[in-house]
mmCIF file of C-alpha atoms and ligand atoms in Angstrom:
data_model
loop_
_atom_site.group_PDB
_atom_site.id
_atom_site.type_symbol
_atom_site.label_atom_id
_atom_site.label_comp_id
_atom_site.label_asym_id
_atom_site.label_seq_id
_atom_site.Cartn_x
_atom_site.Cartn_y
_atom_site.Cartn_z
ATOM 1 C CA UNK A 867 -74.867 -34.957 -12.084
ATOM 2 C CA UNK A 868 -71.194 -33.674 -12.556
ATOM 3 C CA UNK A 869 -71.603 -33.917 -16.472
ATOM 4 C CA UNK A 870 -74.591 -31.768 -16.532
ATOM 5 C CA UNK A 871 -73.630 -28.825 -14.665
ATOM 6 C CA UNK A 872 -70.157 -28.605 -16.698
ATOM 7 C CA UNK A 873 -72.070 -28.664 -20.030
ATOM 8 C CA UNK A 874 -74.690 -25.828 -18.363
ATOM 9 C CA UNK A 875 -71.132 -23.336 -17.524
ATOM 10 C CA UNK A 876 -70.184 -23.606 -20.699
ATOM 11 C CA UNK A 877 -73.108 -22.394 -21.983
ATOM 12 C CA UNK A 878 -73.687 -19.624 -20.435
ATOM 13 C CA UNK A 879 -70.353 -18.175 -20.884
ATOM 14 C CA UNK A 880 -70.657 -18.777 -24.629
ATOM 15 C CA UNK A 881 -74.356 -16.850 -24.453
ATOM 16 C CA UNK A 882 -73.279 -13.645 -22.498
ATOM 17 C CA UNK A 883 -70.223 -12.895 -24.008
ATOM 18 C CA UNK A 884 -69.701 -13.248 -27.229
ATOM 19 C CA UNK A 885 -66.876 -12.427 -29.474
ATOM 20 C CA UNK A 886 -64.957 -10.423 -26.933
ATOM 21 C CA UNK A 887 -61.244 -11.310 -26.334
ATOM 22 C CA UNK A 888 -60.570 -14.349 -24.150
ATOM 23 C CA UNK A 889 -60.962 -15.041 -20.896
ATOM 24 C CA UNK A 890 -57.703 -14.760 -19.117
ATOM 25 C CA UNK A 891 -56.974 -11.038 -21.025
ATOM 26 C CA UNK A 892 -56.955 -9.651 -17.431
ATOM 27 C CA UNK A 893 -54.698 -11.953 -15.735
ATOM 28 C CA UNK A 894 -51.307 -10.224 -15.458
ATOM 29 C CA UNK A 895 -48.696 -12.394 -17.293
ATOM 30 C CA UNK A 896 -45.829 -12.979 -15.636
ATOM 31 C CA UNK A 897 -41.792 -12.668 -16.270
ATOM 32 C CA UNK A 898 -40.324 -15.491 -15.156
ATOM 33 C CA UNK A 899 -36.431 -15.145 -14.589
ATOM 34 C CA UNK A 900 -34.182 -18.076 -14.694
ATOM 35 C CA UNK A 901 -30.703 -18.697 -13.787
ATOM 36 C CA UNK A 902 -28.146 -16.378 -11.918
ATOM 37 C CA UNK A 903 -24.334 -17.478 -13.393
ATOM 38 C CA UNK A 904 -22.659 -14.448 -13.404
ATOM 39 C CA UNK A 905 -18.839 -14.850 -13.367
ATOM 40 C CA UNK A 906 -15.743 -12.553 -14.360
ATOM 41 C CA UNK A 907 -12.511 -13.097 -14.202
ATOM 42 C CA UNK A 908 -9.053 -11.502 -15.136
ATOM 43 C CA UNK A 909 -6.268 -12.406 -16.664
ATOM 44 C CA UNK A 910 -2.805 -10.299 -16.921
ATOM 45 C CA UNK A 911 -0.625 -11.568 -19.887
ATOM 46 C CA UNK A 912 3.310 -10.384 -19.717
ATOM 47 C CA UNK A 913 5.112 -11.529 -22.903
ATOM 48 C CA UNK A 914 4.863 -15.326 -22.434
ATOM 49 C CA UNK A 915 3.997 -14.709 -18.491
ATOM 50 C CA UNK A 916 0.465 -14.824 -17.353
ATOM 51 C CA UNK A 917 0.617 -13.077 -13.796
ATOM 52 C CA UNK A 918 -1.376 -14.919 -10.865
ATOM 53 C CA UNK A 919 -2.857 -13.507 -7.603
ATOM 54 C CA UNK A 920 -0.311 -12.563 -5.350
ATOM 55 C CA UNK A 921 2.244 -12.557 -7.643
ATOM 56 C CA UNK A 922 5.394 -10.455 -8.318
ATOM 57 C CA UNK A 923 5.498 -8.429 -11.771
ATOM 58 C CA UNK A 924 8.153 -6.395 -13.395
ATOM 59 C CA UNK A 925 7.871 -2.469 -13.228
ATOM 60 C CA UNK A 926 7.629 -0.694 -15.714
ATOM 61 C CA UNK A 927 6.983 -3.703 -18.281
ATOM 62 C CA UNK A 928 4.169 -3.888 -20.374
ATOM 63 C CA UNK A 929 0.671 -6.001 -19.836
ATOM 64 C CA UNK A 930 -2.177 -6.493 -21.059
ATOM 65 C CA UNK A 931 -5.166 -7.110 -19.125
ATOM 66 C CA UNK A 932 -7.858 -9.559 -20.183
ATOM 67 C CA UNK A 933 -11.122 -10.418 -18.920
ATOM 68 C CA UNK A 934 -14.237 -13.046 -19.390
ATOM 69 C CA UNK A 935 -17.541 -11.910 -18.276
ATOM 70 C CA UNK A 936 -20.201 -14.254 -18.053
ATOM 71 C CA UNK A 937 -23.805 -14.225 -17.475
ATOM 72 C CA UNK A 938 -25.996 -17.053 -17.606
ATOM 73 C CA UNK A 939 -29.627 -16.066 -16.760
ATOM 74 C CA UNK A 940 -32.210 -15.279 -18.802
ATOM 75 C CA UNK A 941 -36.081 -14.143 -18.575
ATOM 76 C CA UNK A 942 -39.235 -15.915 -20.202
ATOM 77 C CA UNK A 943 -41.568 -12.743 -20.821
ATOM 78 C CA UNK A 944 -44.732 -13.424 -21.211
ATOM 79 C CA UNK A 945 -46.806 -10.383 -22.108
ATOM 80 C CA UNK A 946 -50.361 -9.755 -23.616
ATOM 81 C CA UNK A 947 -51.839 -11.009 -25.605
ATOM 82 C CA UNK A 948 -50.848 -14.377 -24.132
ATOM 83 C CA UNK A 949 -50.443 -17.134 -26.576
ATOM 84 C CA UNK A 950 -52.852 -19.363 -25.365
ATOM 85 C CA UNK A 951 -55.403 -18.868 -22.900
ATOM 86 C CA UNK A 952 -54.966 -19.123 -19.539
ATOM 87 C CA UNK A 953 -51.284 -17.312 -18.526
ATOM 88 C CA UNK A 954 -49.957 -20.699 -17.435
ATOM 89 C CA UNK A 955 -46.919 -21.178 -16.033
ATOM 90 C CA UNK A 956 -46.979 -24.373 -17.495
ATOM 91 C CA UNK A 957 -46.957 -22.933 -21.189
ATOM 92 C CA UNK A 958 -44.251 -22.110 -23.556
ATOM 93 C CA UNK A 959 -42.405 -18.624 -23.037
ATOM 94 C CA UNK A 960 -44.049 -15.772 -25.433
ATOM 95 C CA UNK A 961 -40.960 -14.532 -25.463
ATOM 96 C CA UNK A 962 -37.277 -15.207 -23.844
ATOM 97 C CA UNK A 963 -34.347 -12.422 -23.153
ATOM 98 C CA UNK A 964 -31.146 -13.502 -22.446
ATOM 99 C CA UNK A 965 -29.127 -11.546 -20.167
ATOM 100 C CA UNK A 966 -25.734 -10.643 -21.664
ATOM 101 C CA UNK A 967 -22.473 -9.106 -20.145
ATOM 102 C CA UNK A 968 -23.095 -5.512 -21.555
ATOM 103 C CA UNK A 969 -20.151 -3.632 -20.177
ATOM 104 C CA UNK A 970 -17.002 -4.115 -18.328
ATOM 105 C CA UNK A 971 -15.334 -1.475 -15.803
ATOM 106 C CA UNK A 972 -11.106 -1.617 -15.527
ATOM 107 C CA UNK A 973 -9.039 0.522 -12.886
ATOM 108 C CA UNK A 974 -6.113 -0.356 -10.434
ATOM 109 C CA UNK A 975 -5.461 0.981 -7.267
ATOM 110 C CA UNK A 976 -2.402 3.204 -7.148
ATOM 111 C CA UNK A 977 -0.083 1.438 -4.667
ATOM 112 C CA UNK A 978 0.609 5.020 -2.576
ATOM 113 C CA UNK A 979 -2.904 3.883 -1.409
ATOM 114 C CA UNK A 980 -3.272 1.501 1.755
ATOM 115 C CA UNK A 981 -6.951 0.333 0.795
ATOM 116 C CA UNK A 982 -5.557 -1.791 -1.879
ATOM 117 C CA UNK A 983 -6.809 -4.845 -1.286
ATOM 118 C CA UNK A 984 -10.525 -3.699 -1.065
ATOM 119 C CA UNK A 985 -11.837 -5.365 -4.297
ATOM 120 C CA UNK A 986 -13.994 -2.054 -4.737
ATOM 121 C CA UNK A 987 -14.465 0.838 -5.524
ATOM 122 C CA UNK A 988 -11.255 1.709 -7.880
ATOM 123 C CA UNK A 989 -9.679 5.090 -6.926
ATOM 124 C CA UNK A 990 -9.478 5.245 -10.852
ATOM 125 C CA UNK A 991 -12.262 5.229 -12.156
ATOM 126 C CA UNK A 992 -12.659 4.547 -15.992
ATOM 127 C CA UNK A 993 -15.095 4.703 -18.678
ATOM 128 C CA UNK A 994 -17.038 0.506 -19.003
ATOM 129 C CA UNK A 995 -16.289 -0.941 -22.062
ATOM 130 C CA UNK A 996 -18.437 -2.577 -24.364
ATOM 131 C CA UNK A 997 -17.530 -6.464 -23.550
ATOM 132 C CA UNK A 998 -18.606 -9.777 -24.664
ATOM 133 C CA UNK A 999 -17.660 -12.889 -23.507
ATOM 134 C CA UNK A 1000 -13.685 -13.715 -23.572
ATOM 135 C CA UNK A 1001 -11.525 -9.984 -24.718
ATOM 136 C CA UNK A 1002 -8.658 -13.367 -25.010
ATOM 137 C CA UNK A 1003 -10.219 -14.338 -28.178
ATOM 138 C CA UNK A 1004 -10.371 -12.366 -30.889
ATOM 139 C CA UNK A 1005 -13.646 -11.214 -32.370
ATOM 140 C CA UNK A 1006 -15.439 -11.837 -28.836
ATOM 141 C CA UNK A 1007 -15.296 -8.051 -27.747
ATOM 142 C CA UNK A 1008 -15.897 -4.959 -28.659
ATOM 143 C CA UNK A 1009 -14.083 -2.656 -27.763
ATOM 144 C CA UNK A 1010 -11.186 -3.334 -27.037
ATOM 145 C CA UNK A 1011 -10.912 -6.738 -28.376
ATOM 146 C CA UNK A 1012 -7.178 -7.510 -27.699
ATOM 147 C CA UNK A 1013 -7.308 -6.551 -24.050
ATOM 148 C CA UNK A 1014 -6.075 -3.351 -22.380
ATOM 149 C CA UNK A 1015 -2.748 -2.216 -21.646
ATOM 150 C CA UNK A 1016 -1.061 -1.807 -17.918
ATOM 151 C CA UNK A 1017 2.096 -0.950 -17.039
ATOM 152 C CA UNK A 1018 3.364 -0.070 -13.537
ATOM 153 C CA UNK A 1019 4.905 2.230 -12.504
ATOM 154 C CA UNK A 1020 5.627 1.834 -9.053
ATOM 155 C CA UNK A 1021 7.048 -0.192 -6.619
ATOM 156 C CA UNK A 1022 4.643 -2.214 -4.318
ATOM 157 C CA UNK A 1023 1.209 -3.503 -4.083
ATOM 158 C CA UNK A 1024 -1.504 -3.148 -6.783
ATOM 159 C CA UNK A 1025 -4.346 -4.221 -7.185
ATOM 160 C CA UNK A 1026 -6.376 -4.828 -10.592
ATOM 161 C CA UNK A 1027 -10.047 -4.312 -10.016
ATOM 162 C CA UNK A 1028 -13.219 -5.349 -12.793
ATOM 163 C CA UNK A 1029 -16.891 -4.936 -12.662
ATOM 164 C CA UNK A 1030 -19.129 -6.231 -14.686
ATOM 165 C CA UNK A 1031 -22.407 -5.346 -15.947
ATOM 166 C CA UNK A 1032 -25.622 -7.145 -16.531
ATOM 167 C CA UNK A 1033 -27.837 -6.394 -18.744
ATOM 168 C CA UNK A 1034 -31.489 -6.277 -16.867
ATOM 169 C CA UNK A 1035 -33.131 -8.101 -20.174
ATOM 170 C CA UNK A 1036 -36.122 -6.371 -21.467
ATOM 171 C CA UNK A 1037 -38.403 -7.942 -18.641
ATOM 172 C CA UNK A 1038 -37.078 -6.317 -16.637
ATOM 173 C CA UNK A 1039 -34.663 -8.710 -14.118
ATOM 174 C CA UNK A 1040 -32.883 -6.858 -11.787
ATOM 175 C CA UNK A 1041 -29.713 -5.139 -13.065
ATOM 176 C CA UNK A 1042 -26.143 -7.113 -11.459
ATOM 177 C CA UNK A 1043 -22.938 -6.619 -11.559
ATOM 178 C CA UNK A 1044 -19.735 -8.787 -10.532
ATOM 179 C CA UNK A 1045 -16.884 -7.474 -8.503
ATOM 180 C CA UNK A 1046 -12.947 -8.761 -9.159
ATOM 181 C CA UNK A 1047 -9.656 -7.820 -8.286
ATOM 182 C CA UNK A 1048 -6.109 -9.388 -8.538
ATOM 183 C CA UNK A 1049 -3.546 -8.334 -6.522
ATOM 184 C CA UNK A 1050 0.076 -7.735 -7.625
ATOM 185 C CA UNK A 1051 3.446 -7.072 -6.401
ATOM 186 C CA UNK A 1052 5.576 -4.552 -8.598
ATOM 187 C CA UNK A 1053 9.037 -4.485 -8.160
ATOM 188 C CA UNK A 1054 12.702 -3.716 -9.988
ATOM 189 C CA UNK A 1055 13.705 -7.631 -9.491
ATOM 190 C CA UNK A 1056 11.457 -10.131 -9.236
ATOM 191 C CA UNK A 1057 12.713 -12.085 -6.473
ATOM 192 C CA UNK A 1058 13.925 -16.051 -5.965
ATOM 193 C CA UNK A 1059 12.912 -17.980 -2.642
ATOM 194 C CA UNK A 1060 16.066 -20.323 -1.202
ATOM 195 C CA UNK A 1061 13.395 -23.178 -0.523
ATOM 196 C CA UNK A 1062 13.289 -26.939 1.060
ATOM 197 C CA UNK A 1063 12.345 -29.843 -1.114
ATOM 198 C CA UNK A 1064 8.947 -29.031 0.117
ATOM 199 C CA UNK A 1065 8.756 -26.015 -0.438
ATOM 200 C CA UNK A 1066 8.490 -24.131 2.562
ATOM 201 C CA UNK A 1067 11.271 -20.535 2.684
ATOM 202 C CA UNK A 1068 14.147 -21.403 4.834
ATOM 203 C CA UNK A 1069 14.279 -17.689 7.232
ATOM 204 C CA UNK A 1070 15.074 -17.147 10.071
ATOM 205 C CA UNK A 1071 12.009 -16.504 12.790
ATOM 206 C CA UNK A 1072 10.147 -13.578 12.995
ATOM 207 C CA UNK A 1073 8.574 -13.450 16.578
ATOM 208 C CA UNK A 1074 8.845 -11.463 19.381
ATOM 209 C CA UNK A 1075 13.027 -12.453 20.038
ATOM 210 C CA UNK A 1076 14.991 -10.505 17.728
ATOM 211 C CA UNK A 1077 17.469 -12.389 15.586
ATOM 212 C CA UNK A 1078 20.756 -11.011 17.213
ATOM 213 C CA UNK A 1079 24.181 -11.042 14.948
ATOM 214 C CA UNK A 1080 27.185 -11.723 16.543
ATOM 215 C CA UNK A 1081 30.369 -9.593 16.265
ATOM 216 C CA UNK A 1082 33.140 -10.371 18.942
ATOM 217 C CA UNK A 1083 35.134 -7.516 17.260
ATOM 218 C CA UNK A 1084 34.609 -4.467 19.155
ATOM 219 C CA UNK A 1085 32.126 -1.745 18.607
ATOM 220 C CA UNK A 1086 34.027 0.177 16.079
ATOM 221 C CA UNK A 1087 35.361 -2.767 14.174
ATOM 222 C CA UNK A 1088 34.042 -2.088 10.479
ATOM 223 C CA UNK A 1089 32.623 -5.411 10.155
ATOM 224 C CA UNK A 1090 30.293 -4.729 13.525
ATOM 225 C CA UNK A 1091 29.875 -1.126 11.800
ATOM 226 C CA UNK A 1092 28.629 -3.123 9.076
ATOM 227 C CA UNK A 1093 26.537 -5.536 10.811
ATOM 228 C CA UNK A 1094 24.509 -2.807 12.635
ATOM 229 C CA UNK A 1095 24.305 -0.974 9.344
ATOM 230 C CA UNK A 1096 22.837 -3.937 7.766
ATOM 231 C CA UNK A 1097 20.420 -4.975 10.688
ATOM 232 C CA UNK A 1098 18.936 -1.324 10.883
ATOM 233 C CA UNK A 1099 18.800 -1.398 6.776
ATOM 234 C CA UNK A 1100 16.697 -4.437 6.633
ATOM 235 C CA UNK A 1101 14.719 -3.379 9.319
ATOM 236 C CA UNK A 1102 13.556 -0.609 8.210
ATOM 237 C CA UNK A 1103 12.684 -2.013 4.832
ATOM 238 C CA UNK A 1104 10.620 -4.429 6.162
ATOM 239 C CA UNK A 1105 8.711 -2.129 8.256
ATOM 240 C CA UNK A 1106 7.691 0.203 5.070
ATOM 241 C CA UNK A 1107 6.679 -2.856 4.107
ATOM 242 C CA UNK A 1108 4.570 -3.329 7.325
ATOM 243 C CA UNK A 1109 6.713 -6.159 8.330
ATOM 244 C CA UNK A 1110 7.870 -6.567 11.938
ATOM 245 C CA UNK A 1111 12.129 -5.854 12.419
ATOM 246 C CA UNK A 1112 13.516 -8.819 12.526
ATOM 247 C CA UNK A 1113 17.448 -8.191 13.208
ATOM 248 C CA UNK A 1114 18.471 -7.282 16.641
ATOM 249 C CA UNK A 1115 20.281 -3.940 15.659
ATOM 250 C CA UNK A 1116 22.824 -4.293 17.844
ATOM 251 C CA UNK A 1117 25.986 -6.752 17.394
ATOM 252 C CA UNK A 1118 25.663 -9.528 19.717
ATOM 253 C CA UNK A 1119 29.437 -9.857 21.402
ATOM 254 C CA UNK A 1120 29.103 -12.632 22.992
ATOM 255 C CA UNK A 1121 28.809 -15.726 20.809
ATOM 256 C CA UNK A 1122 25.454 -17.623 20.086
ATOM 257 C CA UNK A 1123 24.159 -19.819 22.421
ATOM 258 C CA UNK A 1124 22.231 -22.884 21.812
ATOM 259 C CA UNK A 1125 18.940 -21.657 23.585
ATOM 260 C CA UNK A 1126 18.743 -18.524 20.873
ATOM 261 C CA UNK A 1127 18.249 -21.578 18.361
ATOM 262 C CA UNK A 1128 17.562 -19.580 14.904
ATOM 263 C CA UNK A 1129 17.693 -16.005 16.486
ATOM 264 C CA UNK A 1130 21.483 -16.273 16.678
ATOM 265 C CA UNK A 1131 24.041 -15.309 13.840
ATOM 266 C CA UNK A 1132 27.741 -15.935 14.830
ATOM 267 C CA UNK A 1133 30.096 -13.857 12.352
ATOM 268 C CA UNK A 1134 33.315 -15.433 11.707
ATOM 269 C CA UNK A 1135 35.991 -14.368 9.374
ATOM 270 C CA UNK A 1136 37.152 -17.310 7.646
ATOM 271 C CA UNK A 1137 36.871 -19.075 4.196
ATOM 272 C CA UNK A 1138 33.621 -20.992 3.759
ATOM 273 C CA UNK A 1139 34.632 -24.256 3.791
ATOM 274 C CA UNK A 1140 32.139 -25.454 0.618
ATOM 275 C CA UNK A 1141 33.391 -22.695 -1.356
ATOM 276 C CA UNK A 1142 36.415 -20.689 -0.489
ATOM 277 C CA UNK A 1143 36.803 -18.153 -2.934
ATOM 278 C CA UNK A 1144 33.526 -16.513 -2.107
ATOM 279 C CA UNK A 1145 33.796 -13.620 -0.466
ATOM 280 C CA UNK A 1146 31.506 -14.224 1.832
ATOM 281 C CA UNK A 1147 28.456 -16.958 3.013
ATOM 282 C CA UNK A 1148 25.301 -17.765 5.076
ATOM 283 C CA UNK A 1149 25.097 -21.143 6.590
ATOM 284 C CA UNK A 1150 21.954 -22.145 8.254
ATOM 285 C CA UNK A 1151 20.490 -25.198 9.248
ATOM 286 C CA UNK A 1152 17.195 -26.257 6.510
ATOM 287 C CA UNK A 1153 14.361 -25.159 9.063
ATOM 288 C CA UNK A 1154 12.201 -28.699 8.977
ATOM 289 C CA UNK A 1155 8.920 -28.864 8.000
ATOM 290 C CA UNK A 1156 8.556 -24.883 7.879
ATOM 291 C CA UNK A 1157 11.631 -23.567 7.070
ATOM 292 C CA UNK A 1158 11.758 -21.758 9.824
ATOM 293 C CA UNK A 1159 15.870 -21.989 11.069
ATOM 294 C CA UNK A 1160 15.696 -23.754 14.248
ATOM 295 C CA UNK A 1161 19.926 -23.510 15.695
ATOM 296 C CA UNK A 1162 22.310 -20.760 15.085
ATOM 297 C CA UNK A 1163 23.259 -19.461 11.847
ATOM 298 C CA UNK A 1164 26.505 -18.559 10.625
ATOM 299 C CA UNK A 1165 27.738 -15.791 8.310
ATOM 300 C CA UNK A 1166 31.471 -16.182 7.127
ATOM 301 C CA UNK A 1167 33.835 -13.455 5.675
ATOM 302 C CA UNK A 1168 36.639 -14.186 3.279
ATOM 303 C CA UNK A 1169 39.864 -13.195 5.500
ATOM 304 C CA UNK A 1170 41.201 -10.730 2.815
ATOM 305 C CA UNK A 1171 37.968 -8.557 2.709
ATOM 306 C CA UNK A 1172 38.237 -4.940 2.124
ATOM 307 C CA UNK A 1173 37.423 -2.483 5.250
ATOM 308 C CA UNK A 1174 35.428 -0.031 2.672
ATOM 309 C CA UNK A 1175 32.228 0.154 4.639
ATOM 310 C CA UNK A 1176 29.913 0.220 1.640
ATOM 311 C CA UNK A 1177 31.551 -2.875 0.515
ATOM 312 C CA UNK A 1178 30.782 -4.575 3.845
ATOM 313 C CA UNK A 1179 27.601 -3.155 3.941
ATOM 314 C CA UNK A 1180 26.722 -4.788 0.976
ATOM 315 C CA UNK A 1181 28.243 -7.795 1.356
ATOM 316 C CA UNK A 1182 26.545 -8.127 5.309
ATOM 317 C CA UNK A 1183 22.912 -7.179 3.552
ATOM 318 C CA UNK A 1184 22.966 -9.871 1.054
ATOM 319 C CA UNK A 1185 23.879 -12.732 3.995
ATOM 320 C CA UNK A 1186 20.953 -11.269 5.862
ATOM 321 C CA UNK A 1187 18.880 -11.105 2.314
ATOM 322 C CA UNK A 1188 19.810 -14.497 2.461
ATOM 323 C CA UNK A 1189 18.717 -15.738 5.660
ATOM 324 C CA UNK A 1190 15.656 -13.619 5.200
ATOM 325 C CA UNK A 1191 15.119 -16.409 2.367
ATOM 326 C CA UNK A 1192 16.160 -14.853 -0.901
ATOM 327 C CA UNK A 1193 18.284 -16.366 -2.927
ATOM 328 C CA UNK A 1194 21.091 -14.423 -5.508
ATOM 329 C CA UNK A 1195 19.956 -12.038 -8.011
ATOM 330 C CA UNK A 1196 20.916 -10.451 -11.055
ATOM 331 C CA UNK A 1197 19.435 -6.995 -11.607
ATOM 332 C CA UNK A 1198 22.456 -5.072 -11.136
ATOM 333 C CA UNK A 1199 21.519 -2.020 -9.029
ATOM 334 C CA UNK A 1200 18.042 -2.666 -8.415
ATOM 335 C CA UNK A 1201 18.963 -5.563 -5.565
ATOM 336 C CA UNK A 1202 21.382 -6.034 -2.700
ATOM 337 C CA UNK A 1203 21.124 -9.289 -3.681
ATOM 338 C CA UNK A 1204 22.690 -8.816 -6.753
ATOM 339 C CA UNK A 1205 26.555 -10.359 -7.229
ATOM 340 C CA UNK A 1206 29.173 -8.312 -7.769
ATOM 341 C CA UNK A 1207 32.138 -8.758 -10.334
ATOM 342 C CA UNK A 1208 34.929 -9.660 -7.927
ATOM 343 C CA UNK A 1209 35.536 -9.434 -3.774
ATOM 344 C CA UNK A 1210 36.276 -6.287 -2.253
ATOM 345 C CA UNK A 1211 34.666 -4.109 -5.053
ATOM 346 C CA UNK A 1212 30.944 -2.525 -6.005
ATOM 347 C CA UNK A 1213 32.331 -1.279 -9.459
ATOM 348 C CA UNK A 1214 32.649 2.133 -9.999
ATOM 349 C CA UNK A 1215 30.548 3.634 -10.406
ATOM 350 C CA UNK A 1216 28.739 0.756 -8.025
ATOM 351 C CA UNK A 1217 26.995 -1.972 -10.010
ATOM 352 C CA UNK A 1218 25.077 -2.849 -7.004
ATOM 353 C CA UNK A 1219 23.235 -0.948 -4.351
ATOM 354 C CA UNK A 1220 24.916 -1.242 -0.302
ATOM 355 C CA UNK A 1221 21.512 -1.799 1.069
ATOM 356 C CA UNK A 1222 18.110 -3.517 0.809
ATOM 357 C CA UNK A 1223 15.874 -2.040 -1.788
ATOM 358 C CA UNK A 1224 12.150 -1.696 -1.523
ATOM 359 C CA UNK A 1225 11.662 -4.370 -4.351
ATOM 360 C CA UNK A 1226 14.731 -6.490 -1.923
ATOM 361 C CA UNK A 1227 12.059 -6.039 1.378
ATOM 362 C CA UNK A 1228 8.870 -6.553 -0.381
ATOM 363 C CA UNK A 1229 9.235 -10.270 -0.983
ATOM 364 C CA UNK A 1230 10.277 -10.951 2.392
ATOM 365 C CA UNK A 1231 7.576 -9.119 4.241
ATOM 366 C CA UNK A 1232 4.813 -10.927 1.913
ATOM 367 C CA UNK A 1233 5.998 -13.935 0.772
ATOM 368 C CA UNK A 1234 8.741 -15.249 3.556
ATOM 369 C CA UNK A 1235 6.873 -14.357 6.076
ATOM 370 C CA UNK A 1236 3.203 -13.770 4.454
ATOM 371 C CA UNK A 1237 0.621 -15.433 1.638
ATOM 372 C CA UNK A 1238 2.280 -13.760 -1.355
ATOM 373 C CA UNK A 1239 2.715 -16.267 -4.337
ATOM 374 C CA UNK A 1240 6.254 -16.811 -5.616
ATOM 375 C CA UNK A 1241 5.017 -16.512 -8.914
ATOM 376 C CA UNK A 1242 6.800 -14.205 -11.289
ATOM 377 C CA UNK A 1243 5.790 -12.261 -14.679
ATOM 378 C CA UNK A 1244 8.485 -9.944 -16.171
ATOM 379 C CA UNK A 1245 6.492 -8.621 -19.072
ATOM 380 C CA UNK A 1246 7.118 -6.766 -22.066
ATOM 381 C CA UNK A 1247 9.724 -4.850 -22.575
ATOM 382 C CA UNK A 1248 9.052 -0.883 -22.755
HETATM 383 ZN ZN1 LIG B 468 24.602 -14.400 -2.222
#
């Protein structure tokens, strides 16, 4: 019975319509997308630097941003006529679009700006660029195929923002895009960490207890005028960095106790015993596990120091840059932790600066005592 009526359908289909166009010419045929790899990344190049997340960069230097858009999908489009009869999913594609990375947005966020770590959105807008693929290798992109230049030109926090987009492929897949951003730390001196073995910062805390310096000289001594010069300095560095103060800024005349722990400095004005001819030193105990200095700290003062108070200034600012977790620099004017030629002198005209700069209070308020990377990039020269 079963073979009989098939034979009779077929028939009567061939009887009543003849020669028109097949069967399933009113079926809609469908575009099928596949896959949804999208990816972009960016890459900032500095002479032989490459500058990670987080990271501290020169200003003013010259980079070049990079960036490798991907997209992986791609649409079977199957459109009428169909091949072969029925629309099937189960039939080979009519036709296939791939997707492609079709352009490629660029802007930074201007570090006056406190939004900029929102990945979005670029206060800068600028016009997409034509991108394919990798702008690292030559020949991949269009334009512009080396990468685009950046330089920046202030201190403090930038942030490097892409978007990709998608193309929608002729069958019409939804259009995408991909959001990045990388954010950077510009600064006059890229700054050095005094570390452990395991790499946590030795600082001193940061908590509610300020960290009190000790000066059993008398108010108007000009070392305690110099410690309270220093404190207030750092202090306010750190908070236009959005840092907590840390330094009690007023001397301490009393000396440190053992229950202040790492909130205590004791001043003394002696030779540092591991090195007497410097004119001056921080001692502090390694901080354990996190670097954190758990007993009092000491700061000592070569006996045959100068009274000039911008010479103690500078020379009480670079202990505390130092027990803040920095270690010695050499960019001249551009650091307080910079050295200076010989004791008892800033050059003249001064070779360094008397105070903490902003590129001196940056690294402390986001990498001693937040995420930042210690990664460094000094870039091209201008
Ligand atoms: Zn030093």
């Amino acid at each position: 019975m079963l073979l009989r009526t098939s034979v009779a359908f077929a028939v009567f289909v061939l009887v009543l319509r003849p020669g028109t166009v097949s069967e399933c010419a009113q079926e809609p045929c469908t575009h099928i997308p596949h896959g949804s790899g999208e990816s972009l990344e960016g890459f900032l190049h500095g002479g032989a630097c490459q500058a990670s997340n987080q990271g501290y960069i020169m200003r003013w230097s010259q980079y070049t941003f990079h960036t490798h858009a991907i997209a992986q999908g791609w649409c079977e489009h199957r459109s009428f006529p169909c091949p072969t009869c029925p629309c099937s999913p189960l039939q080979p594609p009519h036709d296939r679009n791939e997707r492609d990375v079709i352009s490629v947005g660029l802007g930074y966020y201007d570090p006056m700006w406190p939004t900029w770590l929102n990945p979005i959105s670029p206060i800068y807008s600028s016009t997409p660029e034509n991108h394919d693929l990798d702008s690292r290798i030559p020949g991949t992109s269009s334009p512009p195929p080396d990468g685009r230049g950046f330089t920046p030109y202030y201190v403090g926090r930038y942030a490097l923002v892409q978007q990709s987009n998608l193309d929608p492929t002729a069958c019409n897949m939804t259009p995408t895009t991909v959001q990045w951003s990388m954010a950077l730390k510009s600064v006059d001196c890229l700054p050095t960490f005094r570390t452990q073995p395991n790499g946590t910062i030795i600082r001193v805390p940061n908590d509610a207890t300020r960290v009190s310096i000790v000066a059993p000289f008398g108010p108007t001594h000009p070392i305690t005028i110099a410690i309270e010069a220093a404190a207030k300095a750092w202090n306010a560095a750190l908070v236009s960095w959005g840092e907590s103060p840390i330094f009690d800024e007023t001397a301490q005349t009393t000396l440190c106790t053992g229950s202040q722990g790492g909130h205590c400095v004791n001043v003394v004005i002696q030779h540092y015993p591991d090195a007497p001819l410097v004119c001056a030193a921080a001692e502090r105990d390694p901080g354990g596990e996190d670097g954190i200095v758990d007993n009092n700290a000491r700061i000592y003062i070569r006996p045959d120091y100068s009274t000039d108070p911008t010479y103690l200034r500078h020379l009480l600012s670079q202990e505390l840059g130092h027990l803040l977790g920095l270690d010695d620099a050499v960019c001249g004017i551009n650091s307080v932790m910079s050295g200076i030629a010989a004791c008892n002198s800033l050059g003249t005209p001064p070779t360094v600066p008397s105070s903490p700069t902003p590129s001196d209070a940056l690294p402390v308020a986001d990498t001693s005592y937040g995420p930042g990377s210690r990664a460094t990039c000094a870039g091209w020269a201008q």
